[in-house]
Coordinates of C-alpha atoms in Angstrom, one line a residue:
M1 CA 63.9 -0.4 -74.0
I2 CA 65.5 1.2 -77.0
V3 CA 69.2 1.8 -77.0
H4 CA 70.2 4.2 -79.8
N5 CA 73.8 3.9 -81.5
P6 CA 74.5 6.5 -83.7
S7 CA 76.7 5.8 -86.8
T8 CA 79.3 8.1 -85.2
K9 CA 80.0 5.5 -82.5
R10 CA 81.0 2.9 -85.0
F11 CA 84.7 1.9 -85.2
T12 CA 86.2 2.3 -88.8
A13 CA 89.0 0.7 -90.3
K14 CA 90.5 1.8 -93.9
N15 CA 93.2 0.8 -96.3
E16 CA 93.9 1.4 -99.8
W17 CA 91.4 -0.9 -101.0
Q18 CA 88.7 -1.3 -98.4
E19 CA 86.9 0.8 -95.7
T20 CA 84.7 -1.1 -93.0
H21 CA 82.3 0.4 -90.2
F22 CA 82.1 -2.2 -87.5
S23 CA 78.7 -2.1 -85.4
F24 CA 80.2 -4.8 -83.1
S25 CA 83.6 -5.8 -81.8
F26 CA 85.5 -7.4 -84.7
G27 CA 89.2 -7.6 -86.0
P28 CA 91.2 -4.5 -84.8
Y29 CA 88.1 -3.1 -82.8
Y30 CA 87.3 -4.7 -79.4
D31 CA 84.8 -3.4 -76.8
E32 CA 83.9 -5.8 -73.9
E33 CA 80.5 -4.1 -73.7
N34 CA 79.7 -4.4 -77.6
I35 CA 80.3 -8.0 -78.2
Q36 CA 77.1 -9.2 -79.5
F37 CA 73.2 -8.6 -79.5
G38 CA 71.4 -11.9 -78.7
P39 CA 73.0 -14.2 -81.2
L40 CA 74.0 -11.4 -83.5
R41 CA 77.6 -11.3 -83.5
V42 CA 78.7 -9.0 -86.4
L43 CA 77.5 -6.4 -88.8
N44 CA 80.2 -5.0 -90.8
D45 CA 79.5 -2.2 -93.3
D46 CA 82.0 -2.9 -96.1
I47 CA 83.1 -0.8 -99.2
V48 CA 85.4 -2.9 -101.4
K49 CA 87.4 -0.9 -104.5
P50 CA 87.3 -2.5 -108.1
N51 CA 89.1 -5.5 -108.6
K52 CA 90.0 -5.8 -105.1
G53 CA 88.5 -8.2 -102.1
F54 CA 88.9 -10.8 -99.6
G55 CA 91.1 -13.7 -100.6
I56 CA 90.4 -17.1 -99.7
H57 CA 90.0 -17.5 -96.1
P58 CA 88.1 -20.0 -93.2
H59 CA 85.3 -19.6 -91.2
R60 CA 83.5 -22.1 -88.6
D61 CA 80.6 -22.3 -86.5
A62 CA 78.6 -19.3 -88.1
E63 CA 75.8 -18.3 -90.1
I64 CA 77.2 -15.6 -92.6
V65 CA 74.7 -13.3 -94.4
S66 CA 75.7 -10.7 -97.0
I67 CA 73.5 -8.2 -98.3
V68 CA 74.7 -6.2 -101.5
L69 CA 73.7 -2.6 -101.5
K70 CA 75.7 -1.6 -104.6
G71 CA 78.0 -3.1 -107.3
Q72 CA 78.8 -6.5 -107.6
L73 CA 80.2 -9.1 -105.2
M74 CA 81.8 -12.4 -106.5
H75 CA 81.6 -15.5 -104.2
E76 CA 83.6 -18.4 -104.5
D77 CA 84.1 -21.3 -102.0
N78 CA 85.4 -24.8 -101.4
L79 CA 81.8 -26.6 -101.4
G80 CA 82.0 -25.8 -105.3
N81 CA 79.7 -22.6 -105.3
V82 CA 80.8 -19.6 -107.6
G83 CA 78.6 -16.6 -108.5
T84 CA 78.2 -12.7 -108.4
L85 CA 75.6 -11.0 -106.2
Q86 CA 74.3 -7.6 -106.7
Y87 CA 71.5 -5.2 -105.4
G88 CA 68.6 -7.6 -104.9
N89 CA 70.6 -10.7 -103.8
V90 CA 71.1 -12.1 -100.4
Q91 CA 73.6 -14.8 -99.4
R92 CA 73.7 -17.1 -96.6
M93 CA 76.4 -19.5 -95.9
T94 CA 76.6 -21.9 -93.1
A95 CA 80.2 -22.1 -92.0
G96 CA 79.9 -25.1 -89.7
T97 CA 82.6 -27.5 -89.4
G98 CA 84.6 -25.4 -91.6
V99 CA 84.4 -23.6 -95.0
L100 CA 86.9 -21.5 -97.2
H101 CA 85.5 -18.7 -99.2
S102 CA 86.6 -15.9 -101.0
E103 CA 84.7 -12.4 -101.8
V104 CA 85.8 -9.9 -104.5
N105 CA 84.5 -6.9 -106.4
P106 CA 85.0 -8.3 -110.0
T107 CA 84.2 -4.9 -111.7
E108 CA 86.6 -2.5 -113.2
D109 CA 85.4 1.0 -112.1
E110 CA 82.6 0.6 -109.4
D111 CA 82.8 0.2 -105.6
T112 CA 81.1 -2.7 -104.1
H113 CA 79.0 -1.9 -100.9
F114 CA 77.6 -4.8 -98.9
L115 CA 76.7 -5.6 -95.3
Q116 CA 78.0 -8.7 -94.0
L117 CA 76.5 -10.2 -90.7
W118 CA 77.4 -13.1 -88.6
I119 CA 74.9 -14.8 -86.5
L120 CA 75.8 -17.7 -83.9
P121 CA 74.0 -20.8 -84.9
N122 CA 71.9 -22.7 -82.7
E123 CA 74.3 -25.8 -82.7
K124 CA 78.0 -26.4 -83.6
Q125 CA 79.7 -28.4 -86.0
L126 CA 76.9 -28.1 -88.7
T127 CA 77.5 -29.3 -92.2
P128 CA 78.7 -26.4 -94.4
S129 CA 76.2 -24.9 -96.9
Y130 CA 75.5 -22.3 -99.0
E131 CA 72.3 -20.4 -100.7
D132 CA 71.5 -17.1 -102.3
I133 CA 68.0 -15.6 -103.0
T134 CA 66.6 -12.8 -105.1
F135 CA 64.0 -10.6 -103.3
D136 CA 61.1 -8.7 -105.1
H137 CA 62.1 -5.0 -105.1
D138 CA 58.4 -4.2 -105.2
K139 CA 57.7 -6.3 -102.1
L140 CA 59.9 -4.0 -100.0
R141 CA 57.6 -0.8 -100.2
N142 CA 55.9 0.0 -96.9
E143 CA 56.4 -3.7 -95.9
L144 CA 58.7 -5.8 -93.9
L145 CA 59.9 -8.2 -96.4
P146 CA 61.6 -11.5 -94.9
V147 CA 64.8 -12.3 -96.7
V148 CA 66.4 -14.9 -94.3
S149 CA 64.6 -16.9 -91.5
H150 CA 64.6 -20.3 -89.6
N151 CA 61.3 -20.4 -91.0
A152 CA 62.3 -20.4 -94.9
E153 CA 59.8 -20.0 -97.4
E154 CA 60.0 -19.1 -101.3
S155 CA 62.5 -16.4 -101.8
V156 CA 63.9 -16.6 -98.1
A157 CA 67.0 -17.9 -97.3
M158 CA 67.2 -20.7 -94.5
I159 CA 69.2 -20.1 -91.4
H160 CA 70.1 -22.3 -88.5
Q161 CA 69.1 -20.0 -85.6
D162 CA 65.7 -18.7 -84.6
V163 CA 65.9 -15.4 -86.2
T164 CA 64.4 -13.5 -89.2
L165 CA 66.0 -10.7 -91.0
Y166 CA 63.6 -8.3 -92.8
L167 CA 64.2 -5.5 -95.3
S168 CA 61.7 -2.7 -95.9
K169 CA 61.9 0.6 -97.7
I170 CA 59.5 3.1 -96.2
D171 CA 58.2 6.1 -98.0
A172 CA 58.3 9.7 -96.3
E173 CA 55.7 10.0 -93.8
K174 CA 54.6 6.5 -93.9
E175 CA 54.7 3.9 -90.9
I176 CA 55.2 0.3 -90.6
Q177 CA 54.2 -1.9 -87.5
F178 CA 56.1 -5.0 -86.0
Q179 CA 54.5 -7.0 -83.3
Q180 CA 56.9 -9.6 -81.7
E181 CA 56.3 -12.2 -78.8
E182 CA 57.7 -11.5 -75.3
G183 CA 61.0 -12.6 -74.3
R184 CA 62.7 -11.5 -77.8
K185 CA 65.0 -8.7 -79.2
I186 CA 64.6 -6.6 -81.8
Y187 CA 67.6 -4.9 -83.8
V188 CA 66.9 -2.0 -86.4
F189 CA 69.7 -0.6 -88.8
V190 CA 69.0 2.0 -91.2
I191 CA 70.7 1.7 -94.4
E192 CA 69.2 5.0 -95.7
G193 CA 67.2 7.8 -94.6
E194 CA 65.5 8.5 -91.2
V195 CA 63.4 6.8 -88.9
S196 CA 61.5 7.1 -85.7
L197 CA 60.8 4.2 -83.5
N198 CA 57.6 4.7 -81.6
G199 CA 57.8 8.4 -82.0
D200 CA 60.6 8.2 -79.2
V201 CA 63.8 7.7 -81.0
T202 CA 65.1 8.8 -84.4
L203 CA 67.5 7.0 -86.1
Q204 CA 69.7 8.3 -89.2
R205 CA 71.5 6.9 -91.8
R206 CA 73.8 3.7 -90.5
D207 CA 72.2 4.2 -86.7
D208 CA 71.0 1.2 -85.1
A209 CA 68.8 0.3 -82.2
R210 CA 68.8 -2.5 -79.7
I211 CA 65.5 -3.2 -78.5
T212 CA 64.3 -5.5 -75.6
E213 CA 61.2 -5.6 -73.4
L214 CA 59.4 -3.8 -76.0
H215 CA 56.9 -6.0 -78.3
S216 CA 55.1 -3.4 -80.4
L217 CA 57.3 -1.3 -82.7
T218 CA 56.0 1.5 -85.0
L219 CA 58.6 2.4 -87.6
K220 CA 57.9 6.1 -89.4
A221 CA 60.1 7.4 -92.0
K222 CA 60.9 11.1 -91.5
Q223 CA 62.3 10.7 -95.0
D224 CA 62.3 8.0 -97.6
A225 CA 64.3 5.2 -95.7
F226 CA 65.8 1.8 -96.4
I227 CA 65.9 -0.2 -93.5
L228 CA 67.0 -3.8 -91.8
L229 CA 65.0 -5.2 -88.8
I230 CA 66.2 -8.4 -87.3
D231 CA 63.7 -10.4 -84.8
L232 CA 66.2 -12.1 -82.5
P233 CA 65.9 -14.8 -79.3
G234 CA 66.4 -13.3 -76.0
G235 CA 69.4 -14.4 -73.9
E236 CA 73.1 -13.3 -73.5
G237 CA 74.3 -10.1 -75.2

């Protein structure tokens, strides 16, 4: 089963320095029918103005993944990690027993655009940790490139949950295949472009699809597309 959620259904919050589109209940947005999908609890689509951002704030018992789409994102935490991410970087932070961090756009004249995901870990009270990786842009083309996984390899960030996050850039009229074991879920988010799923459902820019009981997926780009695909365990949500 494929449940299509168009971008127009997302809740949006906006102030003088930030605009966020919520794919799941978060902050000012609550919908008891849209809390999570498997262990995927949050997907926020954030735009942050120059020299602005999220000051030091706490997190606990979440695997937090940030994917920069445009601009720069400066990270600092109480574990001693400081760094600036840009397109081509993916960050994973295990909040575990508790971590403090900040996320700021350090530029003078460019908006920062990034996706932030929260994934529920496979156990609580983990030791906090941080990792960022750089992926090979060329390997995105018409292939599903893993960037975060519980089976971490070189250039793949490790996560404490049985999930794998893939990115792909699919040329117009090209298609890619994804095969999955029974009893699992698939989440697809279209970052840019337009993609059809098994020829039945068409997703446009910023749409998502939540897929269950379907283990063979064909993704065909109707125009050049950039997508995020997440392989998730079954279960609640």
